[in-house]
Each structure stands twice: as structure tokens, then as C-alpha cells.
Coordinates of C-alpha atoms in Angstrom, one line a residue:
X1 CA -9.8 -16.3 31.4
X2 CA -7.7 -14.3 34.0
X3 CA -6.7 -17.4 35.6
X4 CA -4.8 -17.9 32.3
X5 CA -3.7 -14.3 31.5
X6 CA -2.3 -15.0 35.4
X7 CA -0.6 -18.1 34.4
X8 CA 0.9 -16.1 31.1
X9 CA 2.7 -13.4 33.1
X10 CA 4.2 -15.7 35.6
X11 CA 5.7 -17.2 32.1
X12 CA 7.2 -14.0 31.2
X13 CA 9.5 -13.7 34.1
X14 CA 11.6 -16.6 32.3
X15 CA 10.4 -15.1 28.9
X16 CA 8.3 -17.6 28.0
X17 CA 4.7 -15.4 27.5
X18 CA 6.7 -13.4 24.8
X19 CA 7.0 -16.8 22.6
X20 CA 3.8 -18.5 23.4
X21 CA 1.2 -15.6 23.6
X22 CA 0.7 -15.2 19.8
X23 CA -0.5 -18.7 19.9
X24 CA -2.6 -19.5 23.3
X25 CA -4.6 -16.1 22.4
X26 CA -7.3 -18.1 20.7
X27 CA -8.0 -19.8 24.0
X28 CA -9.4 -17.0 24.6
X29 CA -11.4 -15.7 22.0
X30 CA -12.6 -17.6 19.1
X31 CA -11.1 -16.7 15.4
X32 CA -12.1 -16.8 11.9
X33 CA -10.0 -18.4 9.0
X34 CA -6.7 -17.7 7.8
X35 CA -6.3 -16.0 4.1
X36 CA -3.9 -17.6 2.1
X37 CA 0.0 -15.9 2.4
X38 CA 3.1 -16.5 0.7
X39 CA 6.3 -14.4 1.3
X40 CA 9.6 -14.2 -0.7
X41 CA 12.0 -12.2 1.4
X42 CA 15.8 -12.7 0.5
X43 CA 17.1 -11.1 3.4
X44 CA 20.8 -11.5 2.4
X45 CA 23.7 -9.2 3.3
X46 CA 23.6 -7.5 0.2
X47 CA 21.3 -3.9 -0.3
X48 CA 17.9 -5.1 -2.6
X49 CA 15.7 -3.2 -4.1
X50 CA 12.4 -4.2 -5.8
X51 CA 10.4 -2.9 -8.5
X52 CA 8.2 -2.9 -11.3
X53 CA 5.9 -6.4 -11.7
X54 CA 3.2 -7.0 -14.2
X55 CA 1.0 -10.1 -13.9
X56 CA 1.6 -12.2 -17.2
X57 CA -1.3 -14.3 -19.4
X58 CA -0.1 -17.7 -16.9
X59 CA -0.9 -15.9 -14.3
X60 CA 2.4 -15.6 -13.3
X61 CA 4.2 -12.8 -12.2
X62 CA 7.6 -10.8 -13.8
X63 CA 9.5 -8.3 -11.2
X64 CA 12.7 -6.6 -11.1
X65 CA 15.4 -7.1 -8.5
X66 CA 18.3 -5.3 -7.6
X67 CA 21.1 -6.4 -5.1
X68 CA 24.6 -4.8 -4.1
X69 CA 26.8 -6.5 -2.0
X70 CA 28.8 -4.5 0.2
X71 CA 31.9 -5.0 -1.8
X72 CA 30.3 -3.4 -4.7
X73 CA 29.9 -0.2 -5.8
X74 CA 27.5 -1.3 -8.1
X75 CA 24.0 -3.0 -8.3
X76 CA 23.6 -6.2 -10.2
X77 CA 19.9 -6.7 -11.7
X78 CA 17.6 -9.5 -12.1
X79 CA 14.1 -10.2 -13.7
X80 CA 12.5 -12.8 -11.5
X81 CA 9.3 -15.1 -12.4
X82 CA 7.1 -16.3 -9.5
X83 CA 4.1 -18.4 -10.3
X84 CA 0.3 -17.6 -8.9
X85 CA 1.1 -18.7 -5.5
X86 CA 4.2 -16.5 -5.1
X87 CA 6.5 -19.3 -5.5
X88 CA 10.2 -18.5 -7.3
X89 CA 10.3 -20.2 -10.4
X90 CA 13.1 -18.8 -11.8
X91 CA 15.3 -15.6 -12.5
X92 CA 18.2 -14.1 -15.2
X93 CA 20.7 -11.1 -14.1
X94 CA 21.2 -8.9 -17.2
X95 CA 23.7 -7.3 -18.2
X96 CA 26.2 -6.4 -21.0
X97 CA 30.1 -6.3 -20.5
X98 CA 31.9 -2.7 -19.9
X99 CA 28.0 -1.5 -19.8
X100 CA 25.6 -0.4 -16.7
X101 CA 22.3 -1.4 -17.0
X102 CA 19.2 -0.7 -15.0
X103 CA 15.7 -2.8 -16.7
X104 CA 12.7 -0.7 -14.9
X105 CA 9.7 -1.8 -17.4
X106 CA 8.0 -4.5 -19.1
X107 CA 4.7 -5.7 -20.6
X108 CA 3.8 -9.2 -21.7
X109 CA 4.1 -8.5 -25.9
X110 CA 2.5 -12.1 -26.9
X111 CA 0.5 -14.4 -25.5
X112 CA 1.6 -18.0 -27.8
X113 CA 4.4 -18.4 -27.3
X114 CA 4.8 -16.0 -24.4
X115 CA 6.9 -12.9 -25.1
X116 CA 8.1 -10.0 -23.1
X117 CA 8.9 -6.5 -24.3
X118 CA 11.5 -5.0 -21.8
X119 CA 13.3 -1.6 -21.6
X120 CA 16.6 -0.6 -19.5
X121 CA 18.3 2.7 -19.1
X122 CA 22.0 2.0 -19.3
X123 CA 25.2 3.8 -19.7
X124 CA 29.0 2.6 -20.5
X125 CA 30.9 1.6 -17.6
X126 CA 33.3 4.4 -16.1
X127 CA 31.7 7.0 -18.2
X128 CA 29.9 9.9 -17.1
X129 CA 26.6 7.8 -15.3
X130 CA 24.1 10.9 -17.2
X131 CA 25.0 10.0 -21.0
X132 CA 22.9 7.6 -20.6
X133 CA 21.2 5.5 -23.2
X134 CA 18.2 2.9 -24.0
X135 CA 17.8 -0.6 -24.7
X136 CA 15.0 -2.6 -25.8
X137 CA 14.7 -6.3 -25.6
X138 CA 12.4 -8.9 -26.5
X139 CA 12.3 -11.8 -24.5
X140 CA 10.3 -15.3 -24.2
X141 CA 8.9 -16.5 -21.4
X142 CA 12.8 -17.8 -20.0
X143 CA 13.9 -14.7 -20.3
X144 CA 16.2 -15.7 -23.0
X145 CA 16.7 -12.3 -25.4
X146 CA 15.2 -12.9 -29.2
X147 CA 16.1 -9.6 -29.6
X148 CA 17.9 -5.8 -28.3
X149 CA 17.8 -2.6 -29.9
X150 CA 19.8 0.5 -28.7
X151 CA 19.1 4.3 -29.4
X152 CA 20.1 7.2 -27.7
X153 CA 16.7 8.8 -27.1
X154 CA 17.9 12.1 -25.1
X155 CA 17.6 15.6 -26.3
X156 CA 21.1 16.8 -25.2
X157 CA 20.0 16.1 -21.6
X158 CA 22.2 15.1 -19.0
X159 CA 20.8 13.2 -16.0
X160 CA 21.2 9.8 -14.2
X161 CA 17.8 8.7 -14.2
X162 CA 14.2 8.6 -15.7
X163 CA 11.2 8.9 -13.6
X164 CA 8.3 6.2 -14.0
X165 CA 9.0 4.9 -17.8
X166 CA 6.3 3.7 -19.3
X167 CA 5.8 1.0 -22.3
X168 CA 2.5 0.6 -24.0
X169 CA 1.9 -2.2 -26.5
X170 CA -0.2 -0.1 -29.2
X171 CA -3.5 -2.5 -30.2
X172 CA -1.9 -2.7 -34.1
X173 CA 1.1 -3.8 -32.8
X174 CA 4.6 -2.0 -31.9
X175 CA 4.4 -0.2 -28.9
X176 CA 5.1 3.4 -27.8
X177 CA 7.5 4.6 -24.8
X178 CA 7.1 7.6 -22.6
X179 CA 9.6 8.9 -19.6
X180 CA 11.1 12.0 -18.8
X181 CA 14.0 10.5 -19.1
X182 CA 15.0 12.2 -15.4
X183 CA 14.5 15.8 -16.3
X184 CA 11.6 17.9 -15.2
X185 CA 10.2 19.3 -17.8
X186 CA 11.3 17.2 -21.1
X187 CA 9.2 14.4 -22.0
X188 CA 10.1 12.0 -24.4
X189 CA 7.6 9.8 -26.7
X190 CA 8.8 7.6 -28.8
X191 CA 7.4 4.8 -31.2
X192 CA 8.3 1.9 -32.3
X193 CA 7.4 -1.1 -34.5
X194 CA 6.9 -4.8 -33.0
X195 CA 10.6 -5.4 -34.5
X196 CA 11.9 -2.4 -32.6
X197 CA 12.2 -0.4 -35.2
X198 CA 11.9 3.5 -35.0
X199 CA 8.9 4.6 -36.1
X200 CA 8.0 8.2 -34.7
X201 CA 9.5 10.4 -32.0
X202 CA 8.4 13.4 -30.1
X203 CA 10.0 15.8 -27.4
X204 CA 8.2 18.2 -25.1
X205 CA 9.5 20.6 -23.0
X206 CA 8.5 23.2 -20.7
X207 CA 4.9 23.7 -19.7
X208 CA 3.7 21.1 -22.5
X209 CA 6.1 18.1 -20.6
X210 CA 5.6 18.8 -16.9
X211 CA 7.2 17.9 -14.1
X212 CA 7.4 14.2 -14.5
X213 CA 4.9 11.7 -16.1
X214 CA 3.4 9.0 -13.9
X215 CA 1.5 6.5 -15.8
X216 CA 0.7 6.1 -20.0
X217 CA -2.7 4.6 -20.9
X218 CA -5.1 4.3 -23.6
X219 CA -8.4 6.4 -23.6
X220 CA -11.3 5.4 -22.6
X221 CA -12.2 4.0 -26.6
X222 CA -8.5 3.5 -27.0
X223 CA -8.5 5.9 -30.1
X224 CA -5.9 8.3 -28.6
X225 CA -3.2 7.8 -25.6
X226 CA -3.8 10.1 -22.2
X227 CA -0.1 11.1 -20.6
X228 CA -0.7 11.8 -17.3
X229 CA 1.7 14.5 -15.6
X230 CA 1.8 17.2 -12.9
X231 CA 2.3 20.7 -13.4
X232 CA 2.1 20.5 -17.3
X233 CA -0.5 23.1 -18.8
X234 CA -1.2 25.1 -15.9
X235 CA -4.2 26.7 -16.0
X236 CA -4.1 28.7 -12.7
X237 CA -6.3 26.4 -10.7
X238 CA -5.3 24.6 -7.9
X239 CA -5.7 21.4 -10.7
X240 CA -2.1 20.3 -10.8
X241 CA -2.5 16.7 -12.1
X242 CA -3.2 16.3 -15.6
X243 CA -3.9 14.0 -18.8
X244 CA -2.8 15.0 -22.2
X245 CA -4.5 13.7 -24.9
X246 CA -2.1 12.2 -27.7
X247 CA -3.0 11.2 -30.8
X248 CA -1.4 7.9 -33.0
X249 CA 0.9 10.6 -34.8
X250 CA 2.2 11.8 -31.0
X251 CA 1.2 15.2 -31.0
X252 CA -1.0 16.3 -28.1
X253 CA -4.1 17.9 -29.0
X254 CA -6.4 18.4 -25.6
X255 CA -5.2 18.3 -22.0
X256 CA -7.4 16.8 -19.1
X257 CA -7.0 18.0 -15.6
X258 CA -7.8 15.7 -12.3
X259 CA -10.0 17.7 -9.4
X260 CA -8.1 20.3 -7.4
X261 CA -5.9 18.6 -4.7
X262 CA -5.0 15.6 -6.7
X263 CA -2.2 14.6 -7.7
X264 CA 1.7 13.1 -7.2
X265 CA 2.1 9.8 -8.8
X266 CA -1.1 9.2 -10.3
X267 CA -2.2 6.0 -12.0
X268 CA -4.8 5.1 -14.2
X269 CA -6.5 2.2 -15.8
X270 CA -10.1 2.3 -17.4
X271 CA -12.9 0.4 -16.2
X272 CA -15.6 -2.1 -18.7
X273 CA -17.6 0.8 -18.0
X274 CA -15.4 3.2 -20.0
X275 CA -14.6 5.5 -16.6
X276 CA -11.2 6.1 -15.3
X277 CA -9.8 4.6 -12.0
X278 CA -7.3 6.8 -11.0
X279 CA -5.3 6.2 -7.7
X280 CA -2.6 8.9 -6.4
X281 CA -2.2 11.6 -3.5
X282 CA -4.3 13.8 -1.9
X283 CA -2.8 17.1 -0.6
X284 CA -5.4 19.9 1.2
X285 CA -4.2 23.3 1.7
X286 CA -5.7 22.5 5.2
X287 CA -3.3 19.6 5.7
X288 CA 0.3 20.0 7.4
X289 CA 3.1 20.6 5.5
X290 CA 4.6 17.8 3.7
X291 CA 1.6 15.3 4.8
X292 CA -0.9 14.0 2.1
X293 CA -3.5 11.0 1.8
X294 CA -3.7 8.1 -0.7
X295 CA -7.0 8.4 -3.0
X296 CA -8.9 6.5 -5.4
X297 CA -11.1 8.7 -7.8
X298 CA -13.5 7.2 -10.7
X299 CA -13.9 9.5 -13.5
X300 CA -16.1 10.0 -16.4
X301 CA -14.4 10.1 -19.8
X302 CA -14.1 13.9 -19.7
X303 CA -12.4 13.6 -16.2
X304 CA -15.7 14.6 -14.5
X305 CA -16.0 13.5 -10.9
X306 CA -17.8 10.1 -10.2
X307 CA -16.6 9.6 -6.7
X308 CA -13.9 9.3 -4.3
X309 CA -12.7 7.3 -1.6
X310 CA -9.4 8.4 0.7
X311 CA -7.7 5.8 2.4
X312 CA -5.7 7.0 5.2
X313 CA -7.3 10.2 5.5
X314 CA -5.7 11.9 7.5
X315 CA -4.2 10.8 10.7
X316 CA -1.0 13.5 10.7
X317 CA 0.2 11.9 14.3
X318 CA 1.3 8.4 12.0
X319 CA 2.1 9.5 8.5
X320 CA 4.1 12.5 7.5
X321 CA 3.4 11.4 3.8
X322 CA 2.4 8.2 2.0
X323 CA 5.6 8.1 0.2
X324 CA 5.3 6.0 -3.3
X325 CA 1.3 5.2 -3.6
X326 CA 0.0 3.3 -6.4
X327 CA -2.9 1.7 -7.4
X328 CA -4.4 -1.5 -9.6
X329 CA -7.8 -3.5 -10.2
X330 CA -8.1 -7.0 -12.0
X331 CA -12.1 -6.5 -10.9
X332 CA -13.4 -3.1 -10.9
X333 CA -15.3 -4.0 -7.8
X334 CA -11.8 -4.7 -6.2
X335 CA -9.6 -1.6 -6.3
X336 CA -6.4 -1.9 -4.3
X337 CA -4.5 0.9 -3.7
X338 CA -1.0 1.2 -1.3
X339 CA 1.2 3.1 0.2
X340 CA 3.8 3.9 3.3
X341 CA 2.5 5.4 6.6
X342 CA 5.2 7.2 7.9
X343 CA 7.3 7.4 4.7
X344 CA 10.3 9.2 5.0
X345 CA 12.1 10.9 2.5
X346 CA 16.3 9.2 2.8
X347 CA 17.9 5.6 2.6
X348 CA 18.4 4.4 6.5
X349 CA 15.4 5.7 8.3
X350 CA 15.6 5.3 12.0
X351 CA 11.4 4.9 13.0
X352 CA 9.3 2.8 12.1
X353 CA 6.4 2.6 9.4
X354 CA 3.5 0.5 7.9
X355 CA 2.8 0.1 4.8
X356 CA -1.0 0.7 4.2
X357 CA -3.1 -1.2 1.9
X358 CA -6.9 -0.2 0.8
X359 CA -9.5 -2.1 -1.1
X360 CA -12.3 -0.1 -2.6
X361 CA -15.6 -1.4 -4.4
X362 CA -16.6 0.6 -7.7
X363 CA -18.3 2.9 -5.9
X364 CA -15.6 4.6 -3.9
X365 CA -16.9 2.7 -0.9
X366 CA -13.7 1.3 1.3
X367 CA -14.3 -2.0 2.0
X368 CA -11.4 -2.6 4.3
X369 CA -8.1 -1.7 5.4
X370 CA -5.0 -4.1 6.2
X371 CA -0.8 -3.1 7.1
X372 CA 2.4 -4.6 7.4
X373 CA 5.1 -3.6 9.9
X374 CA 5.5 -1.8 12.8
X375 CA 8.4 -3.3 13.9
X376 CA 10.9 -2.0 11.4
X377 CA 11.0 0.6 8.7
X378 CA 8.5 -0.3 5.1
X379 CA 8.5 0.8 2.5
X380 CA 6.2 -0.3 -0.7
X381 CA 7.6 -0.7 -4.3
X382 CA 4.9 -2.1 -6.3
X383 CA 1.4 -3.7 -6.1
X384 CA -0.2 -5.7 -8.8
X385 CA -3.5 -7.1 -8.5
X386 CA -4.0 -11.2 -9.3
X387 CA -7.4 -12.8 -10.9
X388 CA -7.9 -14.6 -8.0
X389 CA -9.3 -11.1 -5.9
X390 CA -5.7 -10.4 -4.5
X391 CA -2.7 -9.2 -4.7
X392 CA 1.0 -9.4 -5.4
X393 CA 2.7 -7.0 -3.5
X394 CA 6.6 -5.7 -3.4
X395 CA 8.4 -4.0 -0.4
X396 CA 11.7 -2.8 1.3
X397 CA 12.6 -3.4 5.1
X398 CA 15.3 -1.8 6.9
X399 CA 15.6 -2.6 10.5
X400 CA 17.5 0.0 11.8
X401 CA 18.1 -1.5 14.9
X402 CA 19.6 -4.6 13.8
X403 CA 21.0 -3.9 9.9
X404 CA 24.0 -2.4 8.6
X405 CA 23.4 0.3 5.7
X406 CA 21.4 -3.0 3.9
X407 CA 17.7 -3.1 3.0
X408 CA 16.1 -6.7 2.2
X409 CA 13.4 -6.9 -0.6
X410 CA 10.2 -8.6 0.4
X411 CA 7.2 -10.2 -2.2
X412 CA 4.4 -10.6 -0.3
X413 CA 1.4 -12.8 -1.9
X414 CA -2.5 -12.5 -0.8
X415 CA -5.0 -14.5 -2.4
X416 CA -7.5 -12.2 0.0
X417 CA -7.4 -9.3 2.2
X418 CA -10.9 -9.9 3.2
X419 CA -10.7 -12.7 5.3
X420 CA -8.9 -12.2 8.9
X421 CA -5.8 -13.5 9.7
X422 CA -6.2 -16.2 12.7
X423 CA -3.7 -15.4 15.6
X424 CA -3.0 -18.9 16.2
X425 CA -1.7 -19.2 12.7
X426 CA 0.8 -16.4 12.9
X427 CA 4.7 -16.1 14.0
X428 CA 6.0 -13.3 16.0
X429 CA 6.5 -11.9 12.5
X430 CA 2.9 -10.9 11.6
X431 CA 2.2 -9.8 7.7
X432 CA -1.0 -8.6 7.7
X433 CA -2.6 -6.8 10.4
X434 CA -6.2 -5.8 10.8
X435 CA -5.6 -3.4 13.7
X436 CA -2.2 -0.9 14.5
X437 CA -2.1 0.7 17.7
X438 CA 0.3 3.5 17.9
X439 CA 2.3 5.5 19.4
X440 CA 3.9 2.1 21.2
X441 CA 5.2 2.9 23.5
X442 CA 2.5 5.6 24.2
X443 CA 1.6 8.0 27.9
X444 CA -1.1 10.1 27.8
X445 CA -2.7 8.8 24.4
X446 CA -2.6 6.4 21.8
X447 CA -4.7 5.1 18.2
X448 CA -6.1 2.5 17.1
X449 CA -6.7 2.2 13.7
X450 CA -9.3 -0.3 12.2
X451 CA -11.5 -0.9 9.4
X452 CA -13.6 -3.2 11.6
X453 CA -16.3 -0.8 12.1
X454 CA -18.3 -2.2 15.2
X455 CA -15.9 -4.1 16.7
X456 CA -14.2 -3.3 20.3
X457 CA -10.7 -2.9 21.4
X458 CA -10.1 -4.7 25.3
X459 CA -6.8 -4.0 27.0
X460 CA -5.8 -6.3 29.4
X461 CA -3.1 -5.3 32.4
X462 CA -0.3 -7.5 33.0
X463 CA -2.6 -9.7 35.5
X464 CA -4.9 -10.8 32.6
X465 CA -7.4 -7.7 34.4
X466 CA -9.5 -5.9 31.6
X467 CA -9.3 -2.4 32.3
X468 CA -10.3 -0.6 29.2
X469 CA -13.4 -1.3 26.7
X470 CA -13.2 0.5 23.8
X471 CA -15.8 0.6 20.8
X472 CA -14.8 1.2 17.3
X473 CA -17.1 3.6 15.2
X474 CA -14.7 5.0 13.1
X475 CA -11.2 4.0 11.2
X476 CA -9.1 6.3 13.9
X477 CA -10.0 5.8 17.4
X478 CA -8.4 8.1 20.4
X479 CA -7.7 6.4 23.8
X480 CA -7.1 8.1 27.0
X481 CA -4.0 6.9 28.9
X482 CA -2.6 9.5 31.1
X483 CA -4.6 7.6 34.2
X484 CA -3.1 4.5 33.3
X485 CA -0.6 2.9 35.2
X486 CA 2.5 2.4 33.7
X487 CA 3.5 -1.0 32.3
X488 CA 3.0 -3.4 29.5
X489 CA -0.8 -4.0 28.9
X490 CA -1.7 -6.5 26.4
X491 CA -4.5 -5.1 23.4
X492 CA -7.4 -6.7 21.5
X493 CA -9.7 -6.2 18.7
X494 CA -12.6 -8.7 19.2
X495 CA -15.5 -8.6 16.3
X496 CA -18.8 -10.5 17.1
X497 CA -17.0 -12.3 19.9
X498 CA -14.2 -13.4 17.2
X499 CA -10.8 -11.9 18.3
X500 CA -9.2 -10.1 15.0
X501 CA -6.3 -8.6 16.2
X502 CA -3.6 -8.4 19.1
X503 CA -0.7 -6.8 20.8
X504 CA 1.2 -5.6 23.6
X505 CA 1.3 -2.0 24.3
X506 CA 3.4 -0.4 26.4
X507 CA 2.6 2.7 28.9
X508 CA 5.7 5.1 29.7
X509 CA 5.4 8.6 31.3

């Protein structure tokens, strides 16, 4: 084995080792089989944006797209279909003449034929971008529009944006919208008929709206709607997170609050078991400023604590804050919930980040823990969870070394996050990791951060000479390096004699 780590750094002095080491590793070490992957990155000189994706009754999934080219001032967006293996099958830009118009939600409205029920904040081209207004369309399963309706759902308010609207398709039929319609503090609810038709409306403000509403759901027995917000109701606790309770006529009538510490951007689905699944952030007073962890929380039906499961929690010298974190289940034995380690708040971040994804049994037990990146800046959109045990996840990457003032949209496809990802089957261009080691470069310590309970990380020198042995016992590991020389060391996670991970780590003072 050294004589070929030996032969390897002689290659590097023509640069040869850099190209072939991803692949010759498994000389080395035996490896375990490759889970299937399929990503969609457009990578085009335009700025994209992802967004909001729902999983359809094919099995196929919807998204929003957003692209500007840099000779626009504005975006142009798209609804694109994939199919189960993350293939493109299609996609429609929308859009109205002399009008702006920004889609951010759908659900799947009808099964046969297939039908879509789709909302878009929009305003009239040139006009002040804050008077906006909302259109509805139904749509079948080409996207072609059967119908639109328009209203002009704000209060008088004047703002560019809503935050996180929600549609839900009522189990009578028509469905009900919900958004704060971009203002803290003034929620909007609004029903409407399977035609589109107004039906009943509702505005909060104040304490009974809240900051901003994350997610709308049914109840547990799907007699009442829960909207869940933070900072509406306070009670003086340090319970910031809450669900309303909303009956069919829209006006609230109990309010729910999530344990103490709990909250920003919670979402919720309920389990065959009738308890909540909740996924969000997790912010201790004992934490650093500004620095939170992503959790997963099952609930009974009075929002009494089953169990919880925190997934990154806490490693402050990676992760300021987990940025956007959401959460989703197609099997309540399979809870996947994401985020961004090292999320930053701006548009051209200059570091780079991971984003983070978890996978949690029904008991708040983590069963592992995969990432993307490292080698440019992350950031997660969306994650939808697929019948097959994976998921169907959405991301930004801006490599600020490389890119000018562009980010390019990735889909990323997993049929499983259980199964290991074979080195000799991966490009330079790694999707997901079972091991990060950071700070890289690092001098007088570095992480490694691993799911893989049990297993060992080996670092080799640039002679192919092990000169560290590490055991893993726990998902953040600390390494003494200050004794090390300096130089570029190459770094291994081996399980039961099957290599899981690798890397090159450089040492600096």
C-alpha cells in the first residue's frame, strides 16, 4: 500500500495524482455500493434560483425556476416537471404581457386527469413593485392554464413580497390560502371554491398574525386548520413558535405553542399515528449569537413533547446558522430534514458551506447524516421526499472564486442516503459525502464530522506513510495538528475495513 501512495505522489509533480486519486483509492480499501444519483444543474450564465417542489400522484416532481440573464433587470420564471429519476421532462415560462409575475406555490388539485392548482404574486410592469396582486391558476399536467383568477388580497399594505405562501386543498374541495403577504404582522386567509371563486376571507394583524407564517396544515383529525407562526400570541415564555387553531369559517379559536427554543421556519406534516412531525430551528440561550441547530420534534396532538432529534447540534466553529431548514417524510420511519452549514445571510458569499442533510426514524433516533459542497458556497431551496425512501432535493451554488455576480440552480435526486457512495464511482465533483473534514486548510486543529459511529479516520502523509489513527465515537471529532508537519496529507474514513470517505487536507501554520 505505500509502495502505491509512493507511486501516486511522484504523479502529482506532473499533476497527474490530483486526477487519478479519486479513482485508484479503492485499490486500497475495499467499498460498498453506490446509491443511485441524478443531478440537473443548468449552470448557465444567467443568475437561477430554485424553489418550491411538490411530488405529484406519477411520482413526478413540479418545481419552480427562476433565471436572469445579465442583460435583464428582471427574472423570467418557469415551472419545470422531472420524472422519478430526476430526469427533465418538460418546462413552461409564465407570464402575462406589461405584468411581473413571481409563481411560489402549488399542490396537485386532481388526480384523473392530473390537475395543478398554482398561485403567483404579481404586479404591473413599471408600477410601484409593492401594489402587488394575486393570481390563481389551474393547470393540467402540461402546464397548459384551464383557468386564472385575479384578486387583490392586501389590506392596504404595501410590500414587495410574501413570506412562505401556503395553498391547501380543503378535503370538500376548494382550497384555502394563507401568507403574510410580506408584512410582519398581517396575515391573510383566504378561501376559495374549486372554481376559484371567493368564498371567505380573513385578516389578522398584530399579536393574533405574527411575524410570519411558515407552513398551513390540517389537524391531526383534519376537522380544523393549524397556522403555524412565530411571535403570534405571546404568552411570556420563551415558546416563540406557535400553531393557531382555525376553524372551516377562518376564525382562530385556540393557539398551540412548540417547546421553548423552537422555532424559525417550522414545518409540519402529521404522522398515520395522528402525532405532528415538526422540523425547524433550534436556538439555546447558551448558543452564540446568531448560531442555531436544525431539529426534528414529534408531537402529540396537544403539542406535548414525544421526542426530539437535533441534527447538526452544535458545532459553532462550521455553521453560523443553518440558514433556510425544512423538513418532509413520505414514511414516518424516514424523516429528512436539511439545511446550510455555514449559511450566510447576503447574495455573493465569499466562503464556503455544506448543505447538511439528516434522516431520522420515528423515534427521533438519527440514523445518518450526508452533505454536499465544500468547494463552493450552498445553499438549500427545497427538499421533498420520494416513495422510493429518498429524496428530491433543490440548491443554489455560487463559486466565488470562479463566477461573476451568477448563482446556478442544482436538482439533486437520491433514491437513498443509506447506502455509501463508492469512491471509484465519483468525479472530482463529489455530491454526497459521508465525512467533511474542516477547517481545510487547517494548523493546529481540525473536525471531522461523521455519522459513521465506529468507524476510523487514517491520514496518510504525502509518502503514502499513515501517521494518524483516529476513532470515531461521536458525530464531531477533534484532531490535534499543531505537531504536524506542514503539507498536504491525504484523509480517510474506513468502516469494517470498507473505505467510506476521502480527501486531501492541507496543514498551514
Amino acid at each position: 500500500m505505500i509502495g502505491l501512495w509512493k507511486t501516486l505522489q511522484r504523479m502529482s509533480n506532473n499533476g497527474i495524482m490530483k486526477r487519478l486519486i479519486i479513482f485508484l483509492a479503492p485499490i486500497i480499501l475495499p467499498y460498498i455500493i453506490i446509491a443511485q444519483t441524478n443531478t440537473v444543474k443548468f449552470a448557465t450564465e444567467a443568475n437561477e434560483i430554485n424553489g418550491f417542489t411538490i411530488m405529484d400522484s406519477d411520482y413526478n416532481f413540479i418545481s419552480f425556476f427562476s433565471s436572469k440573464h445579465p442583460d435583464s433587470l428582471l427574472f423570467s420564471r418557469y415551472l419545470y416537471k422531472f420524472n422519478n429519476a430526476g430526469d427533465t421532462l418538460f418546462s413552461r415560462q409564465f407570464f402575462k404581457v406589461d405584468t411581473v409575475v413571481g409563481i411560489s406555490n402549488i399542490v396537485q388539485c386532481n388526480a384523473n386527469p392530473i390537475e395543478y392548482f398554482m398561485y403567483a404574486k404579481c404586479y404591473v410592469n413599471g408600477d410601484d413593485p409593492r401594489n402587488m396582486f394575486s393570481i390563481f391558476y389551474k393547470i393540467d399536467a402540461g402546464f397548459n392554464i384551464i383557468w386564472e383568477k385575479v384578486y387583490h388580497l392586501r389590506p392596504g399594505i404595501l410590500s414587495s413580497s410574501d413570506i412562505y405562501p401556503n395553498i391547501l386543498q380543503k378535503k370538500d374541495g376548494g382550497f384555502v390560502f394563507a401568507t403574510n403577504l410580506g408584512a410582519n404582522f398581517h396575515l391573510v386567509l383566504f378561501e376559495m371554491s374549486s372554481m376559484g371563486d371567493s368564498m371567505n376571507y380573513r385578516y389578522y394583524q398584530g399579536d393574533s398574525a405574527g411575524m410570519y407564517l411558515s407552513d398551513f396544515i390540517y389537524n391531526f383529525d383534519s376537522t380544523a386548520y393549524l397556522a403555524l407562526t412565530i411571535d403570534a400570541h405571546p404568552d411570556g415564555s420563551l415558546r416563540t413558535a406557535q400553531a393557531i387553531s382555525i376553524d372551516t369559517d377562518l376564525n382562530q379559536t385556540h393557539v398551540y405553542y412548540f417547546p421553548k427554543y423552537f422555532d424559525d421556519i417550522i414545518v409540519a406534516k402529521v404522522a398515520p399515528s395522528g402525532n405532528y412531525i415538526a422540523g425547524g430551528g433550534y436556538f439555546e440561550t447558551t448558543y452564540p449569537q446568531g448560531e442555531s441547530s436544525m431539529a426534528v420534534y414529534k408531537l402529540d396532538t396537544g403539542f406535548n413533547l414525544l421526542g426530539n432529534c437535533f441534527v447538526g447540534d452544535p458545532d459553532f466553529d462550521i455553521r453560523k446558522d443553518p440558514g433556510y431548514v425544512s423538513m418532509d417524510f413520505y414514511d414516518p420511519n424516514s424523516i429528512f430534514v436539511a439545511g446550510t452549514f455555514d449559511f450566510d445571510i447576503g447574495i455573493w458569499i465569499n466562503h464556503p458551506s455544506w448543505i447538511v442533510i439528516g434522516k431520522v426514524d420515528s423515534n427521533m433516533n438519527l440514523l445518518t447524516e450526508k452533505y454536499i459542497g465544500g468547494d463552493a458556497y450552498y445553499r438549500f431551496n427545497t427538499i421533498t421526499a420520494t416513495n422510493d425512501g429518498g429524496i428530491f432535493i433543490g440548491a443554489s451554488r455560487y463559486d466565488y472564486l470562479t463566477q461573476d455576480h451568477e448563482h446556478d440552480a442544482y436538482y439533486y435526486r437520491f433514491d437513498s442516503i443509506e447506502m455509501t457512495v463508492a469512491i471509484d464511482e465519483r468525479s472530482e465533483e463529489s455530491i454526497l459525502q459521508n465525512a467533511i473534514v474542516y477547517p481545510n486548510p487547517a494548523s493546529e486543529r481540525f473536525f471531522i464530522r461523521t455519522s459513521y459511529m465506529g468507524s476510523e479516520m487514517i491520514l496518510f502523509n504525502q509518502n503514502g506513510e499513515q501517521v494518524l489513527n483516529q476513532k470515531i465515537t461521536s458525530l464531531i471529532t477533534e484532531i490535534e495538528s499543531i505537531n504536524l508537519p506542514l503539507g498536504v496529507y491525504i484523509w480517510m474514513i474506513v468502516l469494517e475495513g470498507k473505505q467510506i470517505e476521502s480527501g486531501k487536507l492541507i496543514i498551514t501554520n
